[in-house]
């Protein structure tokens, strides 16, 4: 008895170590043995995947689609959006976007519910049957066969022992031994009958088990398709969701582009304007004229052309900062600043001053100086034309645009007191400066010596704008700021020339000024206008009455006969020059 128990324990140990059972191994070939070894792992895989996949579902398991949709978080989000939409203007951009988002979330919730229902039907339920019914049934047959084979082996051992006992009793002869022999023979006969009956059960159970293994082997590929089908259902779900989202986004973009008159201009594109090189700025925005230059020119054309002291009076720092920020973030909203021409002029000067390379370029600085040093007006004009032709295309385009505007501004000099000379004094140092030298003091010294020459160059460009830059110009080149200036104010000098042909001096009528003004080069009119312009010590514009102006002219005429005429005129010019220079470096 002890020997049989030890033998049974060794069999169980072999079963655990080899993954197969001796009771069934003798009935199976090598192929079926491999199939048998995959039963338990397949059952565990089906069970674990079913459990985790079930946990991924967001809707109520087993419910119909309507009940399932109501329980989804996406539907709750759609409901919240619908409630929020009621509080907004349905025609506003935010209202339209929220309404579309509400509809899309509802669609996504329904697509998700349909996805989960398909997943339950085509994957979860088959996996459940496989892990809870089909494979357990096969494993149950396996255990039954193992038990029957074990019982059959035990019975065969008992039958063999009974046969031995029966043979031993027969050899001992009659008497009690004969009775013992009969008993042993009867017992052996009974065991043999039991053995034959158990053998039939083993054969029947073996056939069922083999049939189960063959069935599993033939359907193993279809079981693998359950996991592939998960991916197919997920792919279909994501495709449908993406299609809905693409459709909604296309509609939202279309609505947004219809509302935006210039969809190419975005906040990101305008994130940096000031302090960026001209070429980089134009390339990023796809423009020919820098946006700050065009915007400021059109705003000044709208309401600032007759403003006295334009470009000389400083604007409030907070207003100037807000204007520059608006220009960078929302240039369509610049109209509110048209009523403050000094802030607009300050923004234009700031843009020119903050360019890494001056608009007239440092590389051509010496060429500008040589051209301005020529005494002969015709030769000087030809030299200036040659230097202009050497400018990069983006620089010449913007310089031409700016000079045409400044010439228009000078036409209003009787009102705004901004002659070409005065404009050049305040804007010249922002258009051209010498190449950098080491040391702040060296830089200031170089600028001090050359700024008078720069003023002469810029003044000549303004006075001869039509000659150096022939042709008419439409100041509203991009069409972005049409609302800032009426059409009759954004064309070039053509209309004004027809009304007053002598409004802009030509080289023949008014020669370009010399590099450094001589005592006789500053006319009485320029002296009077310089006296009327604001001085650095006073932030206010002093407007003289006609009597005061006449008196000043009489005094000037008397002084012009005296020996102090040259010194007085030079002081006035240098005072304007140093005021402009201080604006640049401070």
PDB file of N, CA, C and O in Angstrom, residues 304-310 313 341-342 413-417 528-535 538-550 552:
ATOM      1  N   UNK A 304      -3.146 113.137 -38.738  1.00  0.00           N
ATOM      2  CA  UNK A 304      -2.000 113.805 -38.117  1.00  0.00           C
ATOM      3  C   UNK A 304      -1.200 114.724 -38.993  1.00  0.00           C
ATOM      4  O   UNK A 304      -0.192 115.283 -38.536  1.00  0.00           O
ATOM      5  N   UNK A 305      -1.579 114.937 -40.246  1.00  0.00           N
ATOM      6  CA  UNK A 305      -0.733 115.697 -41.165  1.00  0.00           C
ATOM      7  C   UNK A 305      -0.621 117.167 -40.796  1.00  0.00           C
ATOM      8  O   UNK A 305       0.370 117.811 -41.131  1.00  0.00           O
ATOM      9  N   UNK A 306      -1.574 117.692 -40.117  1.00  0.00           N
ATOM     10  CA  UNK A 306      -1.535 119.122 -39.762  1.00  0.00           C
ATOM     11  C   UNK A 306      -1.236 119.321 -38.279  1.00  0.00           C
ATOM     12  O   UNK A 306      -1.418 120.420 -37.753  1.00  0.00           O
ATOM     13  N   UNK A 307      -0.759 118.282 -37.620  1.00  0.00           N
ATOM     14  CA  UNK A 307      -0.420 118.386 -36.198  1.00  0.00           C
ATOM     15  C   UNK A 307       0.902 119.134 -36.046  1.00  0.00           C
ATOM     16  O   UNK A 307       1.928 118.752 -36.609  1.00  0.00           O
ATOM     17  N   UNK A 308       0.886 120.181 -35.292  1.00  0.00           N
ATOM     18  CA  UNK A 308       2.088 120.999 -35.124  1.00  0.00           C
ATOM     19  C   UNK A 308       3.135 120.246 -34.298  1.00  0.00           C
ATOM     20  O   UNK A 308       2.833 119.651 -33.267  1.00  0.00           O
ATOM     21  N   UNK A 309       4.378 120.280 -34.767  1.00  0.00           N
ATOM     22  CA  UNK A 309       5.471 119.643 -34.040  1.00  0.00           C
ATOM     23  C   UNK A 309       5.480 118.135 -34.129  1.00  0.00           C
ATOM     24  O   UNK A 309       6.020 117.466 -33.244  1.00  0.00           O
ATOM     25  N   UNK A 310       4.905 117.583 -35.181  1.00  0.00           N
ATOM     26  CA  UNK A 310       4.872 116.127 -35.341  1.00  0.00           C
ATOM     27  C   UNK A 310       6.305 115.577 -35.398  1.00  0.00           C
ATOM     28  O   UNK A 310       7.169 116.175 -36.042  1.00  0.00           O
ATOM     29  N   UNK A 313       7.348 116.390 -30.619  1.00  0.00           N
ATOM     30  CA  UNK A 313       6.757 116.259 -29.291  1.00  0.00           C
ATOM     31  C   UNK A 313       6.690 114.777 -28.907  1.00  0.00           C
ATOM     32  O   UNK A 313       6.234 113.945 -29.691  1.00  0.00           O
ATOM     33  N   UNK A 341      -1.712 111.616 -32.745  1.00  0.00           N
ATOM     34  CA  UNK A 341      -0.665 111.543 -33.765  1.00  0.00           C
ATOM     35  C   UNK A 341       0.746 111.495 -33.194  1.00  0.00           C
ATOM     36  O   UNK A 341       1.641 110.909 -33.794  1.00  0.00           O
ATOM     37  N   UNK A 342       0.969 112.143 -32.040  1.00  0.00           N
ATOM     38  CA  UNK A 342       2.312 112.139 -31.458  1.00  0.00           C
ATOM     39  C   UNK A 342       2.709 110.730 -31.006  1.00  0.00           C
ATOM     40  O   UNK A 342       3.869 110.347 -31.127  1.00  0.00           O
ATOM     41  N   UNK A 413       3.737 122.216 -44.184  1.00  0.00           N
ATOM     42  CA  UNK A 413       4.656 122.872 -43.254  1.00  0.00           C
ATOM     43  C   UNK A 413       4.135 124.208 -42.754  1.00  0.00           C
ATOM     44  O   UNK A 413       4.499 124.648 -41.660  1.00  0.00           O
ATOM     45  N   UNK A 414       3.281 124.888 -43.521  1.00  0.00           N
ATOM     46  CA  UNK A 414       2.736 126.165 -43.058  1.00  0.00           C
ATOM     47  C   UNK A 414       1.868 125.963 -41.822  1.00  0.00           C
ATOM     48  O   UNK A 414       1.744 126.868 -40.998  1.00  0.00           O
ATOM     49  N   UNK A 415       1.323 124.749 -41.658  1.00  0.00           N
ATOM     50  CA  UNK A 415       0.457 124.467 -40.503  1.00  0.00           C
ATOM     51  C   UNK A 415       1.203 123.674 -39.441  1.00  0.00           C
ATOM     52  O   UNK A 415       1.175 124.019 -38.257  1.00  0.00           O
ATOM     53  N   UNK A 416       1.874 122.592 -39.863  1.00  0.00           N
ATOM     54  CA  UNK A 416       2.505 121.712 -38.877  1.00  0.00           C
ATOM     55  C   UNK A 416       3.919 122.135 -38.495  1.00  0.00           C
ATOM     56  O   UNK A 416       4.522 121.542 -37.604  1.00  0.00           O
ATOM     57  N   UNK A 417       4.443 123.156 -39.187  1.00  0.00           N
ATOM     58  CA  UNK A 417       5.776 123.692 -38.887  1.00  0.00           C
ATOM     59  C   UNK A 417       6.888 122.678 -39.109  1.00  0.00           C
ATOM     60  O   UNK A 417       7.998 122.851 -38.596  1.00  0.00           O
ATOM     61  N   UNK A 528      12.473 131.586 -38.798  1.00  0.00           N
ATOM     62  CA  UNK A 528      11.202 131.862 -38.140  1.00  0.00           C
ATOM     63  C   UNK A 528      10.498 130.586 -37.746  1.00  0.00           C
ATOM     64  O   UNK A 528       9.948 130.452 -36.657  1.00  0.00           O
ATOM     65  N   UNK A 529      10.514 129.575 -38.658  1.00  0.00           N
ATOM     66  CA  UNK A 529       9.853 128.301 -38.357  1.00  0.00           C
ATOM     67  C   UNK A 529      10.554 127.587 -37.214  1.00  0.00           C
ATOM     68  O   UNK A 529       9.921 126.956 -36.377  1.00  0.00           O
ATOM     69  N   UNK A 530      11.890 127.684 -37.142  1.00  0.00           N
ATOM     70  CA  UNK A 530      12.615 127.038 -36.045  1.00  0.00           C
ATOM     71  C   UNK A 530      12.244 127.669 -34.726  1.00  0.00           C
ATOM     72  O   UNK A 530      12.163 127.010 -33.698  1.00  0.00           O
ATOM     73  N   UNK A 531      12.024 128.994 -34.721  1.00  0.00           N
ATOM     74  CA  UNK A 531      11.637 129.642 -33.481  1.00  0.00           C
ATOM     75  C   UNK A 531      10.256 129.202 -33.049  1.00  0.00           C
ATOM     76  O   UNK A 531       9.942 129.155 -31.860  1.00  0.00           O
ATOM     77  N   UNK A 532       9.375 128.884 -34.036  1.00  0.00           N
ATOM     78  CA  UNK A 532       8.021 128.476 -33.690  1.00  0.00           C
ATOM     79  C   UNK A 532       7.966 127.028 -33.224  1.00  0.00           C
ATOM     80  O   UNK A 532       7.008 126.631 -32.574  1.00  0.00           O
ATOM     81  N   UNK A 533       8.944 126.189 -33.547  1.00  0.00           N
ATOM     82  CA  UNK A 533       8.944 124.781 -33.124  1.00  0.00           C
ATOM     83  C   UNK A 533       9.246 124.685 -31.642  1.00  0.00           C
ATOM     84  O   UNK A 533       9.960 125.527 -31.084  1.00  0.00           O
ATOM     85  N   UNK A 534       8.759 123.657 -30.942  1.00  0.00           N
ATOM     86  CA  UNK A 534       8.982 123.522 -29.494  1.00  0.00           C
ATOM     87  C   UNK A 534      10.426 123.258 -29.169  1.00  0.00           C
ATOM     88  O   UNK A 534      11.126 122.579 -29.916  1.00  0.00           O
ATOM     89  N   UNK A 535      10.864 123.768 -28.066  1.00  0.00           N
ATOM     90  CA  UNK A 535      12.224 123.557 -27.585  1.00  0.00           C
ATOM     91  C   UNK A 535      12.240 122.412 -26.581  1.00  0.00           C
ATOM     92  O   UNK A 535      11.236 122.125 -25.939  1.00  0.00           O
ATOM     93  N   UNK A 538      10.637 122.764 -22.987  1.00  0.00           N
ATOM     94  CA  UNK A 538       9.203 122.942 -22.794  1.00  0.00           C
ATOM     95  C   UNK A 538       8.445 121.859 -23.520  1.00  0.00           C
ATOM     96  O   UNK A 538       8.594 121.695 -24.724  1.00  0.00           O
ATOM     97  N   UNK A 539       7.633 121.070 -22.818  1.00  0.00           N
ATOM     98  CA  UNK A 539       6.877 120.008 -23.475  1.00  0.00           C
ATOM     99  C   UNK A 539       5.672 120.518 -24.237  1.00  0.00           C
ATOM    100  O   UNK A 539       4.977 119.762 -24.868  1.00  0.00           O
ATOM    101  N   UNK A 540       5.360 121.784 -24.161  1.00  0.00           N
ATOM    102  CA  UNK A 540       4.176 122.317 -24.797  1.00  0.00           C
ATOM    103  C   UNK A 540       4.562 123.032 -26.094  1.00  0.00           C
ATOM    104  O   UNK A 540       5.670 123.514 -26.264  1.00  0.00           O
ATOM    105  N   UNK A 541       3.619 123.095 -26.998  1.00  0.00           N
ATOM    106  CA  UNK A 541       3.820 123.795 -28.260  1.00  0.00           C
ATOM    107  C   UNK A 541       3.392 125.240 -28.052  1.00  0.00           C
ATOM    108  O   UNK A 541       2.225 125.502 -27.712  1.00  0.00           O
ATOM    109  N   UNK A 542       4.317 126.160 -28.271  1.00  0.00           N
ATOM    110  CA  UNK A 542       3.989 127.580 -28.102  1.00  0.00           C
ATOM    111  C   UNK A 542       3.570 128.148 -29.436  1.00  0.00           C
ATOM    112  O   UNK A 542       4.316 128.129 -30.407  1.00  0.00           O
ATOM    113  N   UNK A 543       2.370 128.617 -29.537  1.00  0.00           N
ATOM    114  CA  UNK A 543       1.817 129.184 -30.766  1.00  0.00           C
ATOM    115  C   UNK A 543       1.852 130.712 -30.671  1.00  0.00           C
ATOM    116  O   UNK A 543       1.195 131.308 -29.821  1.00  0.00           O
ATOM    117  N   UNK A 544       2.627 131.338 -31.524  1.00  0.00           N
ATOM    118  CA  UNK A 544       2.760 132.798 -31.493  1.00  0.00           C
ATOM    119  C   UNK A 544       1.610 133.444 -32.239  1.00  0.00           C
ATOM    120  O   UNK A 544       1.132 132.928 -33.245  1.00  0.00           O
ATOM    121  N   UNK A 545       1.186 134.575 -31.765  1.00  0.00           N
ATOM    122  CA  UNK A 545       0.138 135.343 -32.450  1.00  0.00           C
ATOM    123  C   UNK A 545       0.739 136.023 -33.663  1.00  0.00           C
ATOM    124  O   UNK A 545       1.962 136.155 -33.786  1.00  0.00           O
ATOM    125  N   UNK A 546      -0.079 136.493 -34.607  1.00  0.00           N
ATOM    126  CA  UNK A 546       0.453 137.197 -35.787  1.00  0.00           C
ATOM    127  C   UNK A 546       1.307 138.392 -35.423  1.00  0.00           C
ATOM    128  O   UNK A 546       2.313 138.654 -36.069  1.00  0.00           O
ATOM    129  N   UNK A 547       0.899 139.126 -34.336  1.00  0.00           N
ATOM    130  CA  UNK A 547       1.676 140.295 -33.954  1.00  0.00           C
ATOM    131  C   UNK A 547       3.060 139.886 -33.483  1.00  0.00           C
ATOM    132  O   UNK A 547       4.059 140.517 -33.793  1.00  0.00           O
ATOM    133  N   UNK A 548       3.095 138.811 -32.672  1.00  0.00           N
ATOM    134  CA  UNK A 548       4.376 138.346 -32.142  1.00  0.00           C
ATOM    135  C   UNK A 548       5.280 137.879 -33.259  1.00  0.00           C
ATOM    136  O   UNK A 548       6.484 138.128 -33.265  1.00  0.00           O
ATOM    137  N   UNK A 549       4.676 137.163 -34.243  1.00  0.00           N
ATOM    138  CA  UNK A 549       5.468 136.660 -35.362  1.00  0.00           C
ATOM    139  C   UNK A 549       6.047 137.812 -36.186  1.00  0.00           C
ATOM    140  O   UNK A 549       7.208 137.798 -36.599  1.00  0.00           O
ATOM    141  N   UNK A 550       5.236 138.811 -36.445  1.00  0.00           N
ATOM    142  CA  UNK A 550       5.710 139.966 -37.211  1.00  0.00           C
ATOM    143  C   UNK A 550       6.839 140.675 -36.485  1.00  0.00           C
ATOM    144  O   UNK A 550       7.836 141.090 -37.081  1.00  0.00           O
ATOM    145  N   UNK A 552       8.887 139.338 -34.342  1.00  0.00           N
ATOM    146  CA  UNK A 552      10.092 138.495 -34.393  1.00  0.00           C
ATOM    147  C   UNK A 552      10.789 138.628 -35.732  1.00  0.00           C
ATOM    148  O   UNK A 552      12.021 138.639 -35.816  1.00  0.00           O
TER     149      UNK A 552
END
